[in-house]
mmCIF file of C-alpha atoms and ligand atoms in Angstrom:
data_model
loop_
_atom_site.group_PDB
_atom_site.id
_atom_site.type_symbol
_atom_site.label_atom_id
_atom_site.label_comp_id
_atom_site.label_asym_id
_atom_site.label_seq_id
_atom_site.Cartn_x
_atom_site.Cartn_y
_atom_site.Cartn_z
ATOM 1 C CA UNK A 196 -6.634 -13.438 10.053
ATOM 2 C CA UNK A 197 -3.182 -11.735 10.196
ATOM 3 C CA UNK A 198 -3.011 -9.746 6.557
ATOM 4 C CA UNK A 199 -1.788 -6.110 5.263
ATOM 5 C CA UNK A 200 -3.751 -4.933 3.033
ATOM 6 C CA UNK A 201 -2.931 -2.884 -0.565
ATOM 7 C CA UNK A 202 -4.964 -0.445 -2.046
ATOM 8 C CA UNK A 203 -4.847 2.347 -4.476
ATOM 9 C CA UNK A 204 -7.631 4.456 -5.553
ATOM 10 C CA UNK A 205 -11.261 3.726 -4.171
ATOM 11 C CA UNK A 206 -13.272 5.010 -6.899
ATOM 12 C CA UNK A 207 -15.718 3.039 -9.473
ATOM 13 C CA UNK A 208 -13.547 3.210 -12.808
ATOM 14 C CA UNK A 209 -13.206 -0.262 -12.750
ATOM 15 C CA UNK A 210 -9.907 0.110 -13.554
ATOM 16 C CA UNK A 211 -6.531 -2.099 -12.644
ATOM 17 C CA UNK A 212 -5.876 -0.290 -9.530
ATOM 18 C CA UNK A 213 -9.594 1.071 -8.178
ATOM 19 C CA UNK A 214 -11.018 -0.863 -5.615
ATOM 20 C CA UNK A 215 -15.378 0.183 -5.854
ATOM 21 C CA UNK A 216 -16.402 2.468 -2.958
ATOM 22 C CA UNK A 217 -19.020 0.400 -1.849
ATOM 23 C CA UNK A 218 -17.087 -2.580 -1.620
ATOM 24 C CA UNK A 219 -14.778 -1.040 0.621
ATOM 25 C CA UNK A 220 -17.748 0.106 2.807
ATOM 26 C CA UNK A 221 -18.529 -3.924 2.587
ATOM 27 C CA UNK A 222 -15.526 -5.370 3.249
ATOM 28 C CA UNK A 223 -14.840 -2.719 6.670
ATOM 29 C CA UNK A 224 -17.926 -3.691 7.442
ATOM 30 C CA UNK A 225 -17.412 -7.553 7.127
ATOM 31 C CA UNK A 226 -14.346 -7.258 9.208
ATOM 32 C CA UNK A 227 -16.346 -5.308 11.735
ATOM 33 C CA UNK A 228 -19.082 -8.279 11.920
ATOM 34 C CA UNK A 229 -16.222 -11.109 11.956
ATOM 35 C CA UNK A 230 -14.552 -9.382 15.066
ATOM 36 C CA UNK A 231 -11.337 -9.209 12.823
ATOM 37 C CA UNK A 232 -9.785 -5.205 14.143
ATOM 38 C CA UNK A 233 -8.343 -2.751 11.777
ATOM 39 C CA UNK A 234 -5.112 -1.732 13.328
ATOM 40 C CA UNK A 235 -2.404 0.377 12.455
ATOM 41 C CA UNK A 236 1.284 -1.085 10.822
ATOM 42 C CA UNK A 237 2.737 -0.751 14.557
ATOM 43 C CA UNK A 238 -0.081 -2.389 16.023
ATOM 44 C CA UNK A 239 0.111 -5.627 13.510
ATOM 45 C CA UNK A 240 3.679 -5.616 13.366
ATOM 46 C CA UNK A 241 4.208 -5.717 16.923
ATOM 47 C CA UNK A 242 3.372 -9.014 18.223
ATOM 48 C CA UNK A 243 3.797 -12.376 16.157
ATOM 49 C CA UNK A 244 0.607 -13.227 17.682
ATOM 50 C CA UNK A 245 -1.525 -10.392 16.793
ATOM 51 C CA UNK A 246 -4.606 -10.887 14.699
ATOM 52 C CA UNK A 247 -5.986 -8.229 12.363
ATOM 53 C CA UNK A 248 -5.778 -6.408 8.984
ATOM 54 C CA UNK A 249 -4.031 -2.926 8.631
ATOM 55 C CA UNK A 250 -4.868 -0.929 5.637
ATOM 56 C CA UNK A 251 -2.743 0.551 3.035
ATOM 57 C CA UNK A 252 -2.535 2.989 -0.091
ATOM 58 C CA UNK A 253 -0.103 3.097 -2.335
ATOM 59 C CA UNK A 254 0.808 6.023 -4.498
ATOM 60 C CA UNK A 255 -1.495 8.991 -3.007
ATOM 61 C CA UNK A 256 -4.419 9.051 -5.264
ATOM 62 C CA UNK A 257 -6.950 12.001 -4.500
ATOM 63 C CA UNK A 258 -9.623 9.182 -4.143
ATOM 64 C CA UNK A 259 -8.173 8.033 -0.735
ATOM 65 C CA UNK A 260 -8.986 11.754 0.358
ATOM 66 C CA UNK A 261 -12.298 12.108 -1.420
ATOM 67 C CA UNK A 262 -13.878 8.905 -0.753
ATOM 68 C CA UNK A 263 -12.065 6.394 1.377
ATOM 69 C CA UNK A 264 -11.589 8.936 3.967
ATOM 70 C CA UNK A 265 -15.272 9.405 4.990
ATOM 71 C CA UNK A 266 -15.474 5.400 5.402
ATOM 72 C CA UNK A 267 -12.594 5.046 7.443
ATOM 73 C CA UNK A 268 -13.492 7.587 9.566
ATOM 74 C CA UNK A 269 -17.135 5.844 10.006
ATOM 75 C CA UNK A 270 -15.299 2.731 10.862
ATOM 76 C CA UNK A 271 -12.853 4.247 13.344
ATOM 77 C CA UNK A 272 -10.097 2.673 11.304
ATOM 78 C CA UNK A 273 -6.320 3.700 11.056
ATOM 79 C CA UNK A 274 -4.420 3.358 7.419
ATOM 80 C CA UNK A 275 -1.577 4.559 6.031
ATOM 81 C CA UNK A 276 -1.085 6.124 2.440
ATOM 82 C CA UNK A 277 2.218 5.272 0.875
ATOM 83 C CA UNK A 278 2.864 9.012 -1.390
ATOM 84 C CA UNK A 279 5.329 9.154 -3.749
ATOM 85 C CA UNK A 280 6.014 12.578 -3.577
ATOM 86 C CA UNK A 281 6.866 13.503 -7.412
ATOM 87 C CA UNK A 282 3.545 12.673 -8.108
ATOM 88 C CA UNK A 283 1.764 15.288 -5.573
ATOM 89 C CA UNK A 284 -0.426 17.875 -7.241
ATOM 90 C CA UNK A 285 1.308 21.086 -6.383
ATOM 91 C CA UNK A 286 4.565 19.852 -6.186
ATOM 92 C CA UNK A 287 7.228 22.159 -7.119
ATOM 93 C CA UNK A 288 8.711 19.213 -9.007
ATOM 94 C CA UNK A 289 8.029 18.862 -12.690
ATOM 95 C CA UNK A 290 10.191 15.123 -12.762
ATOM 96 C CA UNK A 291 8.788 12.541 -14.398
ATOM 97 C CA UNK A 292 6.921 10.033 -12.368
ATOM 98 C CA UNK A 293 6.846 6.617 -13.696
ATOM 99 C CA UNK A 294 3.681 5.276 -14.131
ATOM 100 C CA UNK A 295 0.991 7.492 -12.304
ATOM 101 C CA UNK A 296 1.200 10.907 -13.411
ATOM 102 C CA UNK A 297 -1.868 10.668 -15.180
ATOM 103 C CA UNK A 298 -3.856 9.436 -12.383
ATOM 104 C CA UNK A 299 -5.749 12.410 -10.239
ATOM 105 C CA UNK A 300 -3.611 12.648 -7.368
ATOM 106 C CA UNK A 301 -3.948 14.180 -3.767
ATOM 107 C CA UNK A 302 -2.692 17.636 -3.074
ATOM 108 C CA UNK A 303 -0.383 18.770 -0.018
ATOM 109 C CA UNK A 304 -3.398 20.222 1.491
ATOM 110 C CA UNK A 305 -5.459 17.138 1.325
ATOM 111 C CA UNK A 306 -2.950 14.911 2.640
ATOM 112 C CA UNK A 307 -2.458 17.477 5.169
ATOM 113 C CA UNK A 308 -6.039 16.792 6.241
ATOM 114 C CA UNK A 309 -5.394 13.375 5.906
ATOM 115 C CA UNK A 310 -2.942 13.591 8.398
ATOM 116 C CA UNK A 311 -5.047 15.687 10.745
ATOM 117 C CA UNK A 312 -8.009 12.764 10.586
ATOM 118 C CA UNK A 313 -5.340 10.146 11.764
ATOM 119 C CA UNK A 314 -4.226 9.223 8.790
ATOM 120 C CA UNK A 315 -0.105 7.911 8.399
ATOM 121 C CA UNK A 316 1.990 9.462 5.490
ATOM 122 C CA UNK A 317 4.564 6.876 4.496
ATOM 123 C CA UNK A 318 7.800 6.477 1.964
ATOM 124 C CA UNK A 319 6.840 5.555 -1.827
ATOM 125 C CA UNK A 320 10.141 7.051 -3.164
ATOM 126 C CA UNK A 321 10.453 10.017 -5.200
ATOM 127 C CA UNK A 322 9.683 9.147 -9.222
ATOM 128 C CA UNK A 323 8.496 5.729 -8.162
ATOM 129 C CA UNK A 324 11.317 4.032 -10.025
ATOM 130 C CA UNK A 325 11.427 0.123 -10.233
ATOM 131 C CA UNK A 326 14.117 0.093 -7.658
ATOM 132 C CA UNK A 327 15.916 -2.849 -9.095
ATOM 133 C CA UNK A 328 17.190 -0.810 -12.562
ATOM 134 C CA UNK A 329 18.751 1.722 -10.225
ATOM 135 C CA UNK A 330 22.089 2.517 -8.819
ATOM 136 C CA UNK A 331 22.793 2.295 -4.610
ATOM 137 C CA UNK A 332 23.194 6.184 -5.501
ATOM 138 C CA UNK A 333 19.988 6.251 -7.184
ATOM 139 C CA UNK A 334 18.246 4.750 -4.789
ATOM 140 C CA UNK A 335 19.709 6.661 -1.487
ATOM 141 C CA UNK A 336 18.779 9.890 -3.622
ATOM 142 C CA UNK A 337 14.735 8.749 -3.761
ATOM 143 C CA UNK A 338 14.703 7.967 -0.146
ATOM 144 C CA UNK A 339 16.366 11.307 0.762
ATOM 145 C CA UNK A 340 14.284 13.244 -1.825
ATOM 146 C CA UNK A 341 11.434 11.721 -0.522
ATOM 147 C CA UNK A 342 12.433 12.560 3.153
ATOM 148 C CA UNK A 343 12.912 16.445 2.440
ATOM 149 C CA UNK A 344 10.264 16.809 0.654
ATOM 150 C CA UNK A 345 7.909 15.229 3.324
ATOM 151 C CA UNK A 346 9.361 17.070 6.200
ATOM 152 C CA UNK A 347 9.550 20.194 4.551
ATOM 153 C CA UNK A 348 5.955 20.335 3.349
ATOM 154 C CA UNK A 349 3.843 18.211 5.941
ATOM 155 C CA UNK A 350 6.808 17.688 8.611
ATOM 156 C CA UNK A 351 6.553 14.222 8.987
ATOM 157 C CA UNK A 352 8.939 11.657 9.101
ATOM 158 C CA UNK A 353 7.885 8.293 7.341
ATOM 159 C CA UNK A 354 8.583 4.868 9.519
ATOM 160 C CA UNK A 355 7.458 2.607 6.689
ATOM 161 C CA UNK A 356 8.387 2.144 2.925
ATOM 162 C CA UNK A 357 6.670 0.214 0.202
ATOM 163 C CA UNK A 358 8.511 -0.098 -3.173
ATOM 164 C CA UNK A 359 7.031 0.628 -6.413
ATOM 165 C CA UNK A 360 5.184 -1.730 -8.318
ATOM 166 C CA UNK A 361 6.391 -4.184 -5.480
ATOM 167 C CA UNK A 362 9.566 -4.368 -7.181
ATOM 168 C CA UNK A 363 13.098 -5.148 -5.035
ATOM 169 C CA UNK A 364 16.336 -6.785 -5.193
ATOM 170 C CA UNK A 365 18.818 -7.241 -2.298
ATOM 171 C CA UNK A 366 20.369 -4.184 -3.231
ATOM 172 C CA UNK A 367 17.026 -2.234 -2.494
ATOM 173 C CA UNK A 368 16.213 -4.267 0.367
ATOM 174 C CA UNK A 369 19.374 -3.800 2.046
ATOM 175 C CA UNK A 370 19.082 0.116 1.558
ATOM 176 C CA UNK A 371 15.399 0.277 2.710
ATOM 177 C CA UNK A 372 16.619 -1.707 5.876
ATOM 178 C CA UNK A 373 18.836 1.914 6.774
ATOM 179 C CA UNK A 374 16.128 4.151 6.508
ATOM 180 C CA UNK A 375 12.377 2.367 7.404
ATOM 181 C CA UNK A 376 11.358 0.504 10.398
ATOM 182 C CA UNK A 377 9.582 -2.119 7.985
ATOM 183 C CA UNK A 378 9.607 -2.285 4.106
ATOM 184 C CA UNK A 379 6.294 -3.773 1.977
ATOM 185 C CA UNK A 380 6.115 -5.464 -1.026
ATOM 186 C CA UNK A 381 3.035 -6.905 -3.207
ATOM 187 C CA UNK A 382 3.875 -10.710 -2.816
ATOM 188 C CA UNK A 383 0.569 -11.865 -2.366
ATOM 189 C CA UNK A 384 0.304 -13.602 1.281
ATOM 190 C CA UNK A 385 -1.114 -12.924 4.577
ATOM 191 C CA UNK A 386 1.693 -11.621 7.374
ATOM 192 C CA UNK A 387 3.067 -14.557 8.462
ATOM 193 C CA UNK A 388 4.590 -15.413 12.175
ATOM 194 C CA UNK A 389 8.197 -14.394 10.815
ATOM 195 C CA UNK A 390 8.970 -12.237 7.978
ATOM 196 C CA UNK A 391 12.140 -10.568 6.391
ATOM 197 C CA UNK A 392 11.441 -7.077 7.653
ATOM 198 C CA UNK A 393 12.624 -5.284 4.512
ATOM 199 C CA UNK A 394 10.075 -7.680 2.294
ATOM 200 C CA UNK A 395 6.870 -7.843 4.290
ATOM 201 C CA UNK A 396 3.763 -9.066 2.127
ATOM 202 C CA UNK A 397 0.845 -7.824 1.224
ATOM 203 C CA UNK A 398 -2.562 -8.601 -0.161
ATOM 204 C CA UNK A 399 -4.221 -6.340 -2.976
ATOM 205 C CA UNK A 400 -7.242 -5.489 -3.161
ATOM 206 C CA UNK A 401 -7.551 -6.328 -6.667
ATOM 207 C CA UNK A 402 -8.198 -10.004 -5.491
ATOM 208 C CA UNK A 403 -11.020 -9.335 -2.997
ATOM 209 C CA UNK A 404 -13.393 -7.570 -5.031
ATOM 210 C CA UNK A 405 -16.537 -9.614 -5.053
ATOM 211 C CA UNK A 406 -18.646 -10.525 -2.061
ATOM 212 C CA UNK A 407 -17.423 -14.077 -2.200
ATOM 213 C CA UNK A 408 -13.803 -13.568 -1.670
ATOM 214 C CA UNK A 409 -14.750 -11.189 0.645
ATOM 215 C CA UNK A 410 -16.385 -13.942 2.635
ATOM 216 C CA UNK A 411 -13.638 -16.184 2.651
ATOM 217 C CA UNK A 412 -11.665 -13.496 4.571
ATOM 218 C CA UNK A 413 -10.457 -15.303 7.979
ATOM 219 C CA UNK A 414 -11.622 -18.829 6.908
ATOM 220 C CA UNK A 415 -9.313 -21.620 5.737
ATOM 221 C CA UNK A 416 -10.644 -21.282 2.193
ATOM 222 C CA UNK A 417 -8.961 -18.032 2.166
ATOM 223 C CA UNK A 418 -5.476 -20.161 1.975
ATOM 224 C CA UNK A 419 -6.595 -22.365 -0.833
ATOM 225 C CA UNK A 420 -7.581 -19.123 -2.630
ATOM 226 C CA UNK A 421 -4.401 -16.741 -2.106
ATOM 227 C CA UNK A 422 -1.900 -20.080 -3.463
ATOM 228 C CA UNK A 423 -4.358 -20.194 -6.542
ATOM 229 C CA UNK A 424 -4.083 -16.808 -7.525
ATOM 230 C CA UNK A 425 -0.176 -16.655 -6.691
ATOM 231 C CA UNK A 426 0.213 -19.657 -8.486
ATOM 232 C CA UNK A 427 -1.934 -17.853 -11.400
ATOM 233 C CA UNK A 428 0.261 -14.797 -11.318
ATOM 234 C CA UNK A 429 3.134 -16.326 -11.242
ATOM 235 C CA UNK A 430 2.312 -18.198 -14.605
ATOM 236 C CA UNK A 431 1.313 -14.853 -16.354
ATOM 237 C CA UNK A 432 5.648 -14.341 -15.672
ATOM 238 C CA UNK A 433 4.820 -11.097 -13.416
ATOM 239 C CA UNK A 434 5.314 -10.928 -9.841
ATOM 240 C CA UNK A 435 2.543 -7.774 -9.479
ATOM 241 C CA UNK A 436 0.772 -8.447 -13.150
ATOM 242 C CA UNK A 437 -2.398 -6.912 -11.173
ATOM 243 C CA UNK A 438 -0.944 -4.234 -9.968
ATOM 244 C CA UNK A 439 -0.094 -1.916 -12.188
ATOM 245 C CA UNK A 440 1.528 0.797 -9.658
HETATM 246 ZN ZN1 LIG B 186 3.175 2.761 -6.511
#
């Protein structure tokens, strides 16, 4: 099992983006008893070879503070949380922020004591635009807005990206290639041997949700099953339909 892993909020709202706070205990768990490690995105990316499953948020919901946080920490497991920063609670920003300004976000202090448990802070962009309706400009402004605004209030400097809603074009590719060490997307597949480093794939959550799938994690089902539900998505004519942020 070589896979990255999407997530957004961990609550039990049942909606589009929440993945249930037990399951999450269940599926750490599962990995635990399968010997498959949690490791960190320079840990996975590091070696062609290397087996494992890193963990990632997108967005910076207040859930991944509130409740995820607790059950990493009881599994001893690194993640990263992918914030885009117009959306923080706090901000001094009043921009819109497409698509998740009504969801209860995380404030500087909590992701401030994110980062003190271990936790990574990474790039999400700005207004989490869909990065292929904007401009070169446009898009070098997000990263750079993005950039101050992380250093200046946490002082960290993000190594990895992951564009919103999954969206990119070459144009956004080639621009996330001069700022991030790696670049995520949602295309639904586990990290293969090689990999464009400015599109790496992910696979959400959304799809491992029962106990079943969960199971077929790191057997060969789990092939049969990720083709079927790309296959699935692509018919509904949306390349992150499940996703909606
Ligand atoms: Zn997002």
């Amino acid at each position: 099992m070589r896979a990255i892993l999407t997530f957004h909020s961990i609550d039990d709202s049942g909606s589009i983006i929440s993945y249930p706070r037990k399951k999450f205990s269940t599926l750490l768990e599962k990995l635990r008893k399968s010997d498959i490690p949690i490791l960190s995105l320079d840990e996975i990316l590091a070696s062609p070879s290397k087996q494992g499953v890193a963990i990632t948020f997108d967005d910076g919901m207040r859930s991944v503070y509130k409740d995820a946080l607790p059950i990493l920490k009881e599994y001893n497991a690194p993640a990263h949380v992918f914030i885009a920063t117009a959306a923080i609670k706090n901000s001094d920003s009043s921009e819109q922020v497409i698509n998740i300004e009504d969801y209860d976000m995380l404030s500087w202090g909590e992701i401030e004591k994110l980062l003190a448990s271990g936790i990574q802070i990474e790039a999400h962009t700005h207004r989490h635009p869909d990065m292929r309706t904007i401009s070169r400009e446009q898009i070098l402004e997000e990263f750079h807005l993005s950039h101050e605004i992380l250093a200046s209030k946490i002082g960290v400097k993000p190594n990895y990206f992951a564009y919103p809603f999954g969206y990119h074009n070459q144009l956004a590719r080639d621009c996330a290639s001069e700022f991030y060490t790696a670049s995520l997307t949602t295309e639904l597949k586990p990290l293969p041997k090689s990999y464009d480093i400015a599109a790496i794939p992910r696979l959400d959550s959304f799809y491992f949700q029962t106990s079943k799938t969960i199971n077929k994690l790191d057997t060969p089902l789990m092939e049969v099953y990720l083709k079927l539900r790309n296959f699935m998505r692509n018919l509904k004519g949306s390349q992150c339909k499940a996703t909606a942020v």
